[in-house]
mmCIF file of C-alpha atoms in Angstrom:
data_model
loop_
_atom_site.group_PDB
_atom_site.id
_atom_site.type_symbol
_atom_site.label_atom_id
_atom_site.label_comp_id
_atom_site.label_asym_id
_atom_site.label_seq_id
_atom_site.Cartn_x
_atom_site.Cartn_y
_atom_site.Cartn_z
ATOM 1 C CA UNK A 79 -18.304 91.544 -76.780
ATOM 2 C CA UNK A 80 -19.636 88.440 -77.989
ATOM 3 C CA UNK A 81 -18.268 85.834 -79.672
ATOM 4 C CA UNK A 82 -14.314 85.487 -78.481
ATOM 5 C CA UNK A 83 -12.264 82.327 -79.101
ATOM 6 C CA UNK A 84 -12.001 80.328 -75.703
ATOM 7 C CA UNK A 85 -8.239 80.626 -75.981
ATOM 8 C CA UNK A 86 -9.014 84.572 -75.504
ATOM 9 C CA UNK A 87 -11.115 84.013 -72.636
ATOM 10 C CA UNK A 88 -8.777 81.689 -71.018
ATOM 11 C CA UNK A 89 -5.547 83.987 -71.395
ATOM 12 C CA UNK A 90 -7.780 87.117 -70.148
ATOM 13 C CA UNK A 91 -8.885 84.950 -67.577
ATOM 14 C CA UNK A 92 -5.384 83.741 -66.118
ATOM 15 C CA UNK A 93 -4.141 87.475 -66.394
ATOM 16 C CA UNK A 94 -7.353 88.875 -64.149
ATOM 17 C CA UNK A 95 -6.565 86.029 -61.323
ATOM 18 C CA UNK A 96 -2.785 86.206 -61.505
ATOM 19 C CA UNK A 97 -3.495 89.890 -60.830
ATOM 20 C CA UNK A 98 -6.260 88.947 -58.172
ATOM 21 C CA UNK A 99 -3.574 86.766 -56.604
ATOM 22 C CA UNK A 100 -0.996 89.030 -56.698
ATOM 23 C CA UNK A 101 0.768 87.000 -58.839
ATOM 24 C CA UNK A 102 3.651 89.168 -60.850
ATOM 25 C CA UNK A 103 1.742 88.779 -64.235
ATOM 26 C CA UNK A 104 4.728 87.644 -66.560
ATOM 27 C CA UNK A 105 4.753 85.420 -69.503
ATOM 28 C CA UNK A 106 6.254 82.317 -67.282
ATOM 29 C CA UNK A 107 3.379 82.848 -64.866
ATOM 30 C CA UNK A 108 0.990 82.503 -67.838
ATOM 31 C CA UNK A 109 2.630 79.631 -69.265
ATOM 32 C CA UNK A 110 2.773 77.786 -65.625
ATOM 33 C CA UNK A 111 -1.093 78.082 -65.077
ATOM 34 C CA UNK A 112 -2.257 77.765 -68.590
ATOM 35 C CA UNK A 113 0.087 74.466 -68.622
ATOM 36 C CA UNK A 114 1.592 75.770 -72.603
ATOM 37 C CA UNK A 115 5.018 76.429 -73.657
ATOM 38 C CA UNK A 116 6.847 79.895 -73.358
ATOM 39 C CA UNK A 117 6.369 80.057 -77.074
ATOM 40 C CA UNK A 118 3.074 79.573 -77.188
ATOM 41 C CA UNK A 119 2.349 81.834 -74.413
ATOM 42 C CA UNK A 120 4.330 84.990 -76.480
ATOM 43 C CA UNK A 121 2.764 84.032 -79.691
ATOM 44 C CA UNK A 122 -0.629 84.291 -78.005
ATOM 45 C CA UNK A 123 -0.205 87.386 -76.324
ATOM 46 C CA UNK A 124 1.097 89.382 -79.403
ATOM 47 C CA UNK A 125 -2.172 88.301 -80.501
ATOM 48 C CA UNK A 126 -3.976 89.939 -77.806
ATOM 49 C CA UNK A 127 -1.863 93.322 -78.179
ATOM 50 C CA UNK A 128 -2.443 93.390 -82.025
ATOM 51 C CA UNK A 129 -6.416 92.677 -80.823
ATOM 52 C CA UNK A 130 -6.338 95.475 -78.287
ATOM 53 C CA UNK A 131 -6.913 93.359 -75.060
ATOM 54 C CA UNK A 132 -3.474 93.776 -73.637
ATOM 55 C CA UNK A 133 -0.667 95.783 -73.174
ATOM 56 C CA UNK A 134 2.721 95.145 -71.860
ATOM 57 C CA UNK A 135 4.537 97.975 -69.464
ATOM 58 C CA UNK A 136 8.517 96.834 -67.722
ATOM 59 C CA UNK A 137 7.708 93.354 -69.122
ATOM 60 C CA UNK A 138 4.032 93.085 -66.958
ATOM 61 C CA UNK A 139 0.901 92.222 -68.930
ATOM 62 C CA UNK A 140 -1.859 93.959 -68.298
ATOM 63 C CA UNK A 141 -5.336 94.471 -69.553
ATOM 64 C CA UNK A 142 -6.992 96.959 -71.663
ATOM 65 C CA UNK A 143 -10.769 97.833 -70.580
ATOM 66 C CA UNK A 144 -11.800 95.678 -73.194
ATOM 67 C CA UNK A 145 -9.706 92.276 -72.294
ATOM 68 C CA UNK A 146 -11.118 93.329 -68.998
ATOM 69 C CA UNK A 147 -14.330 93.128 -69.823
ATOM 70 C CA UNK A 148 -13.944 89.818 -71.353
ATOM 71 C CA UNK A 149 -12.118 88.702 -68.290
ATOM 72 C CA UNK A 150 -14.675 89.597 -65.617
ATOM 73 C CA UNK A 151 -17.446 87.804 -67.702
ATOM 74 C CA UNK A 152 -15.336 84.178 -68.224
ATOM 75 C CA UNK A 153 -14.335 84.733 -64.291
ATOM 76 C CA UNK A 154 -18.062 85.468 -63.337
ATOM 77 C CA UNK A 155 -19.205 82.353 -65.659
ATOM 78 C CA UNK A 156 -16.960 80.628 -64.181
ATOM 79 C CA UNK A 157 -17.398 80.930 -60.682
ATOM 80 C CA UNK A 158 -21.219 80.700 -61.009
ATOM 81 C CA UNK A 159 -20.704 77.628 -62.811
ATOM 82 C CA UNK A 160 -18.312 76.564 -60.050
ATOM 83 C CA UNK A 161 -21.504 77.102 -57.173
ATOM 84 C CA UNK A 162 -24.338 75.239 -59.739
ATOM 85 C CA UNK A 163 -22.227 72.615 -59.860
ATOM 86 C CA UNK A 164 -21.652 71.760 -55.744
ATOM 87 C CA UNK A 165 -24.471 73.688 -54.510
ATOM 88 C CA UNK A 166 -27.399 72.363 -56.664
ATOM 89 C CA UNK A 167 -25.785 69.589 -58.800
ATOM 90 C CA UNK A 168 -23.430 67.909 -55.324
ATOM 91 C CA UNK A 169 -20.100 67.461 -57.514
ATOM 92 C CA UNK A 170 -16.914 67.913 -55.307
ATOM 93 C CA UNK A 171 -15.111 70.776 -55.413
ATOM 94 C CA UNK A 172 -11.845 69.091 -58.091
ATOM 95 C CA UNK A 173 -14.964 68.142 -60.481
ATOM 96 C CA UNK A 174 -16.785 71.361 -60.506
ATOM 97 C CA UNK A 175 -13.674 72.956 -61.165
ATOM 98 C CA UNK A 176 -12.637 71.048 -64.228
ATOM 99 C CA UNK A 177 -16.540 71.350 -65.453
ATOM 100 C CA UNK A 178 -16.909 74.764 -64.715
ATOM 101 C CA UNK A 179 -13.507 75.520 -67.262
ATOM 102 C CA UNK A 180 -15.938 74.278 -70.294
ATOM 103 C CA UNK A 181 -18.982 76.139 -68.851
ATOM 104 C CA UNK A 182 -17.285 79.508 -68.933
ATOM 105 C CA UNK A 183 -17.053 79.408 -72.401
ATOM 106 C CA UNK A 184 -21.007 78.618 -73.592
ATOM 107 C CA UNK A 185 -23.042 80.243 -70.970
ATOM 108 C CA UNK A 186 -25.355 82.725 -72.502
ATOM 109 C CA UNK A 187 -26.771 86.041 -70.749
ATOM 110 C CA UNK A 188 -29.816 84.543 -70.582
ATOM 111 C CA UNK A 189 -28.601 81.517 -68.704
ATOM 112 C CA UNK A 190 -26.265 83.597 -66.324
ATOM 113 C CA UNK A 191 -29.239 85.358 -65.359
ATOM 114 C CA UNK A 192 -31.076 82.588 -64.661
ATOM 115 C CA UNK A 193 -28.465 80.619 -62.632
ATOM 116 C CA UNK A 194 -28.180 83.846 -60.513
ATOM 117 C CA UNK A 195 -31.853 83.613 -59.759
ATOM 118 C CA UNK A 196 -31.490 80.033 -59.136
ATOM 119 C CA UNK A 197 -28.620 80.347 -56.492
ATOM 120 C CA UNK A 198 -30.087 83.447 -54.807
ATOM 121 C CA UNK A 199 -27.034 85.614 -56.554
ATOM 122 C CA UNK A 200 -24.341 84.434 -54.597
ATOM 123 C CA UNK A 201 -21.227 86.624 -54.124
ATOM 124 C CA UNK A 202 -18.992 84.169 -54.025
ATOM 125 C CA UNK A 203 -18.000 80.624 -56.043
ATOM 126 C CA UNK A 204 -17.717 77.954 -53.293
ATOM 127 C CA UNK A 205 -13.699 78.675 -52.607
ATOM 128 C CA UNK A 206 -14.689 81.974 -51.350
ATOM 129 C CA UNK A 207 -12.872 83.766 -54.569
ATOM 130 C CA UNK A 208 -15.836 86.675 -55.420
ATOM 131 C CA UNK A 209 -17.931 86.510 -58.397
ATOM 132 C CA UNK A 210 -17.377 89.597 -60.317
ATOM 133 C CA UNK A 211 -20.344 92.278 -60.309
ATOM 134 C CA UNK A 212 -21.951 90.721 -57.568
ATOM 135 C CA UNK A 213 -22.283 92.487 -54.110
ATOM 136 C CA UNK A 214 -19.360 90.877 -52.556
ATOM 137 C CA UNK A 215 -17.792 93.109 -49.769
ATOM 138 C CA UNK A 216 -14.221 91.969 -48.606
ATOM 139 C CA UNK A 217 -14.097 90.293 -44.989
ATOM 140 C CA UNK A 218 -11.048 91.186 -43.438
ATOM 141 C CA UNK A 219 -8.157 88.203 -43.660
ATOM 142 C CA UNK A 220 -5.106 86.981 -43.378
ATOM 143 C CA UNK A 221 -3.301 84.343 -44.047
ATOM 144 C CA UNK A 222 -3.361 81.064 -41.938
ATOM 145 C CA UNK A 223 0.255 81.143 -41.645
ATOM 146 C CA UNK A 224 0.211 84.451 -39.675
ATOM 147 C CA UNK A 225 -1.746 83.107 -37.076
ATOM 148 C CA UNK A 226 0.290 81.838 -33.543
ATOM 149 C CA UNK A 227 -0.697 78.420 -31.752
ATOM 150 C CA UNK A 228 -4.100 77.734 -30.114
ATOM 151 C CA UNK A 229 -5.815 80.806 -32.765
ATOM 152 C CA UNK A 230 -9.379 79.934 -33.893
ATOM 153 C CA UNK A 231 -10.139 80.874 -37.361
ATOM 154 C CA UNK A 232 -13.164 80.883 -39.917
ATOM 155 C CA UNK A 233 -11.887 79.538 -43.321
ATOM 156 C CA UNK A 234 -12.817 83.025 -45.601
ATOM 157 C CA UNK A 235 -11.364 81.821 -49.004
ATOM 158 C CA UNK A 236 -9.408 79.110 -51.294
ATOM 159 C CA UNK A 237 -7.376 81.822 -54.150
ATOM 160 C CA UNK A 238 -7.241 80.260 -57.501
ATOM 161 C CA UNK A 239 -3.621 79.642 -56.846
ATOM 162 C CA UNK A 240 -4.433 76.553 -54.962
ATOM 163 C CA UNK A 241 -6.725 75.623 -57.088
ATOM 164 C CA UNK A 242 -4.514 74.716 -59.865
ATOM 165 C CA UNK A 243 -2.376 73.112 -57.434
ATOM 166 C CA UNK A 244 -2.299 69.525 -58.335
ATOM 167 C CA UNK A 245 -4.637 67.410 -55.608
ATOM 168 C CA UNK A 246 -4.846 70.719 -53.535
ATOM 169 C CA UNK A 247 -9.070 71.060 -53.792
ATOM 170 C CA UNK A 248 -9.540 67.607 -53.030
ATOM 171 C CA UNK A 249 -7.246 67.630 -50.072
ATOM 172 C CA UNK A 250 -8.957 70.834 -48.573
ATOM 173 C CA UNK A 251 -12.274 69.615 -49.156
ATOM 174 C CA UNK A 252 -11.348 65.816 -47.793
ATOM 175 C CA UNK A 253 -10.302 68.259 -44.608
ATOM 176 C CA UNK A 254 -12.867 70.619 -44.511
ATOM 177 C CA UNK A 255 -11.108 73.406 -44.666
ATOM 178 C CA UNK A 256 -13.933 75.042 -46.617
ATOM 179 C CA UNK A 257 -14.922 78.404 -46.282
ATOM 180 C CA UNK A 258 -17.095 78.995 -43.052
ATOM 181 C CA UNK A 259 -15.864 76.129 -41.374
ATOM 182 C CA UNK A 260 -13.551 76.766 -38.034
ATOM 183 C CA UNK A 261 -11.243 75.623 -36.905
ATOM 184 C CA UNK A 262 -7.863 76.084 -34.186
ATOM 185 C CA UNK A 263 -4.221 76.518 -34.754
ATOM 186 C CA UNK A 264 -2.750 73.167 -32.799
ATOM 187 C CA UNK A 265 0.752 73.744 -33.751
ATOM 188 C CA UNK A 266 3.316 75.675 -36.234
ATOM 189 C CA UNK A 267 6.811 74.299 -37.055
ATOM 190 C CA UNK A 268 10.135 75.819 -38.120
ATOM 191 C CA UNK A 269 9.427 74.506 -41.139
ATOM 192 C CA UNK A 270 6.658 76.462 -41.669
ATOM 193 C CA UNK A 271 3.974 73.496 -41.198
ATOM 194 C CA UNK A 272 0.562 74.693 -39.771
ATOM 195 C CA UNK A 273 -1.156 71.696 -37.905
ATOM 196 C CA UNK A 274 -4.884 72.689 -37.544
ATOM 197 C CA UNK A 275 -8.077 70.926 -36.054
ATOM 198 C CA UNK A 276 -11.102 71.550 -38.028
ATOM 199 C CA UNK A 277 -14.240 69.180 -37.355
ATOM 200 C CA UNK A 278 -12.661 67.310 -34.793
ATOM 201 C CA UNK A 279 -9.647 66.012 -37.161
ATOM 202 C CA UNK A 280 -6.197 67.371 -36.937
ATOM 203 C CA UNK A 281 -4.142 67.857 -40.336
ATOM 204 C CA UNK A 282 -0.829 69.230 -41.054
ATOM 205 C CA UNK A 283 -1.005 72.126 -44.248
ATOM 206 C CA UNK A 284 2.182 72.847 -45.632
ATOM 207 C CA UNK A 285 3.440 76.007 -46.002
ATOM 208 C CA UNK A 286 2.886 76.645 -50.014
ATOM 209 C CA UNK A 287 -0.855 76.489 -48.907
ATOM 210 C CA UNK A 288 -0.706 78.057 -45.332
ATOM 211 C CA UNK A 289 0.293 81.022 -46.847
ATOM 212 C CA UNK A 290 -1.995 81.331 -49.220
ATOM 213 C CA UNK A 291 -4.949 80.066 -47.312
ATOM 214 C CA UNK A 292 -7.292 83.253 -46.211
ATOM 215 C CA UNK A 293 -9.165 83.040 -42.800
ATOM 216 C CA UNK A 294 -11.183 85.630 -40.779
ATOM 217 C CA UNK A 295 -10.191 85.724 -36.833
#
């Protein structure tokens, strides 16, 4: 399984955390986190179907064992780039996440293994999002949104959805609303606004992110 163009690993990629996300896995979905044209995007993909790695059923894209294979291995690489970089490197969250997209793609076995060691196989990349085929059992969650005034919460986990929304890490991390930091509903608005307090500084998270935003109770 060896030896796949990035471009492969990429497109895998984006289908196996669309799906995560539950994100309706269409080709405008693919083309809106991949940043590419609609063209592109179908060219691409009847690629992958002529490769066996996906197959299309009612329009959805979905993968074949094999594209999932390659999926969970650029996702894993990925992640556990993602916690090298913050954890035993120190770069913020926006720049481990841009460095971590080239690492997925030239991390061998033998150096996965060995930044698994290093990190004390963590379950999780530092948004919370789990590494796949590590240990990671699912905390219960829901959405900050959900939760009524004066709630305390735990930050659980950042979905990769916000984390391809422009400025979104940085703001999160500039507010520590990391995972296993609390915090306290202060307010919600009509507008669907949740003001928070989270290390003794009150911010305002808009609804795009409230409701995507996954905290234990």
């Amino acid at each position: 399984m060896e030896g796949y163009h990035p471009a492969v690993e990429e497109y895998t990629e984006a289908i196996y955390e669309l799906r995560e996300d539950s994100v309706k896995v269409i080709q405008a979905r693919l083309a809106e986190r991949l940043d590419v044209s609609r063209p592109a995007v179908s060219e691409m993909i009847r690629r992958l179907q002529t490769d066996g790695l996906v197959h299309i059923e009612k329009g959805r894209i979905h993968l074949t064992p094999e594209g999932e294979h390659i999926a969970e291995r650029t996702v894993r690489r990925h992640r556990l780039a993602e916690r090298f970089l913050t954890d035993i490197l120190g770069l913020s969250w926006a720049q481990a996440h841009v460095e971590a997209g080239q690492w997925e793609h030239v991390i061998s076995d033998d150096v996965e293994q060995a930044m698994l060691v290093k990190l004390g196989h963590p379950t999780t990349c530092p948004h919370g999002n789990p590494i796949p085929g590590s240990e990671y059992i699912a905390p219960d969650t829901v959405v900050l949104a959900d939760l009524p005034s004066e709630s305390g919460f735990v930050v659980s986990r950042i979905p990769e959805e916000l984390e391809f929304t422009r400025g979104m890490l940085e703001f999160l991390e500039e507010n520590s609303l990391t995972p296993g930091n609390s915090g306290r509903v202060v307010a919600t608005s009509p507008e669907g606004t949740t003001t928070v307090e989270v290390g003794g500084r009150t911010v305002g998270i808009g609804p795009f992110a409230s409701h995507r935003i996954l905290v234990t109770t």
